[in-house]
CSV table of C-alpha atoms in Angstrom, one decimal:
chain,number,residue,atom,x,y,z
A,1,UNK,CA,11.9,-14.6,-13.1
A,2,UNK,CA,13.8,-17.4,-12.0
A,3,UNK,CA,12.5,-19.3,-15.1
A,4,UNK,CA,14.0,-16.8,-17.4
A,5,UNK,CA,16.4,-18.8,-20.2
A,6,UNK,CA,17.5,-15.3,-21.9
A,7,UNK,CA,19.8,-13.1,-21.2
A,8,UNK,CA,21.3,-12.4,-18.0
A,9,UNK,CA,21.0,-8.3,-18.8
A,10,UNK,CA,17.3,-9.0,-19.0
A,11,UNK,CA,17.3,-11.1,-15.9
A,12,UNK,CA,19.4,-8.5,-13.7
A,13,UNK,CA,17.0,-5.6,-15.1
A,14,UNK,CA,14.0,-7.2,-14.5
A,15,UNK,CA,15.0,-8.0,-11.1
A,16,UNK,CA,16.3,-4.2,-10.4
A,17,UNK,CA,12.9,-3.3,-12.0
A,18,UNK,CA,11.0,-5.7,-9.5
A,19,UNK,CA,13.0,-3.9,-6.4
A,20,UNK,CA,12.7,-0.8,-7.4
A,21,UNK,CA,8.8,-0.9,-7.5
A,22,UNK,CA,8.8,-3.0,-3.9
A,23,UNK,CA,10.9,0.1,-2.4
A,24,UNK,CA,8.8,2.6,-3.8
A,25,UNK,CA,5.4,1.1,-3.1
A,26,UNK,CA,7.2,0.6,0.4
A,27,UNK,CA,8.1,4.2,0.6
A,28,UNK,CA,4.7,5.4,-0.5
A,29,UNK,CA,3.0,2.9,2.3
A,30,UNK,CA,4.9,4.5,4.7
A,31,UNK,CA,4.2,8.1,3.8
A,32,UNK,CA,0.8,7.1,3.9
A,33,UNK,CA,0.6,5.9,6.9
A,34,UNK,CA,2.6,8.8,8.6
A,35,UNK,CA,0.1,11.0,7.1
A,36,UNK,CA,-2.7,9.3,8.5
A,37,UNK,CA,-1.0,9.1,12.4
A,38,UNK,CA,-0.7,12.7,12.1
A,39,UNK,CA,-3.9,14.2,10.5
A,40,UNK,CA,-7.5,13.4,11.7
A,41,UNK,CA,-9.6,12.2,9.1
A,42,UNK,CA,-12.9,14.2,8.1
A,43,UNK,CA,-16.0,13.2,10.1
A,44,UNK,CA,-18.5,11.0,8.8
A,45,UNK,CA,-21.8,11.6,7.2
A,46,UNK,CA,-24.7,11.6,9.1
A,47,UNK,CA,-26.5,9.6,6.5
A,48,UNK,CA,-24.1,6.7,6.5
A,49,UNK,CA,-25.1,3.6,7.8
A,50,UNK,CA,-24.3,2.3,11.2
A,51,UNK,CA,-22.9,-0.8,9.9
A,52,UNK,CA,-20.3,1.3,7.3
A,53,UNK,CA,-19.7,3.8,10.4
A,54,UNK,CA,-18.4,0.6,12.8
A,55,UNK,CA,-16.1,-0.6,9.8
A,56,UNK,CA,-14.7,3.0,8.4
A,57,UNK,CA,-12.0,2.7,10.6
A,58,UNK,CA,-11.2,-0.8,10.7
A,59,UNK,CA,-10.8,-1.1,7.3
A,60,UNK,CA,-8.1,1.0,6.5
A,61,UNK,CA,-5.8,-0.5,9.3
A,62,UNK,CA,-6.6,-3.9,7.7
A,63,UNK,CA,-5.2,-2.9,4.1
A,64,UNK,CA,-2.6,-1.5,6.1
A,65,UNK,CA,-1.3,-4.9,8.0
């Protein structure tokens, strides 16, 4: 954006557009991740692999840091 040789209205949107989706996807992370301190998730199938039942939780904290 900082490359931008046009219009300064089209620079300060695109910037107010570019915060506006970093708040919200913030936002949303956060709801998400309230969610998931306060409700248990479902039990695992039986017929899951061992290997997919040691990573099931790890893997959401990792998209999470």
């Amino acid at each position: 954006m900082t490359n931008i040789k046009s219009a300064t209205f089209l620079k300060f949107e695109l910037y107010q557009a570019h915060k506006s989706l970093g708040m919200t996807i913030l936002t949303v992370s956060l709801l998400r991740l309230a969610w998931r301190l306060c409700h248990v998730p479902p039990p695992l199938p039986v017929s899951m692999p061992a290997w997919e039942k040691r990573l099931a939780p790890i893997i959401p904290w990792a998209l999470y840091t």
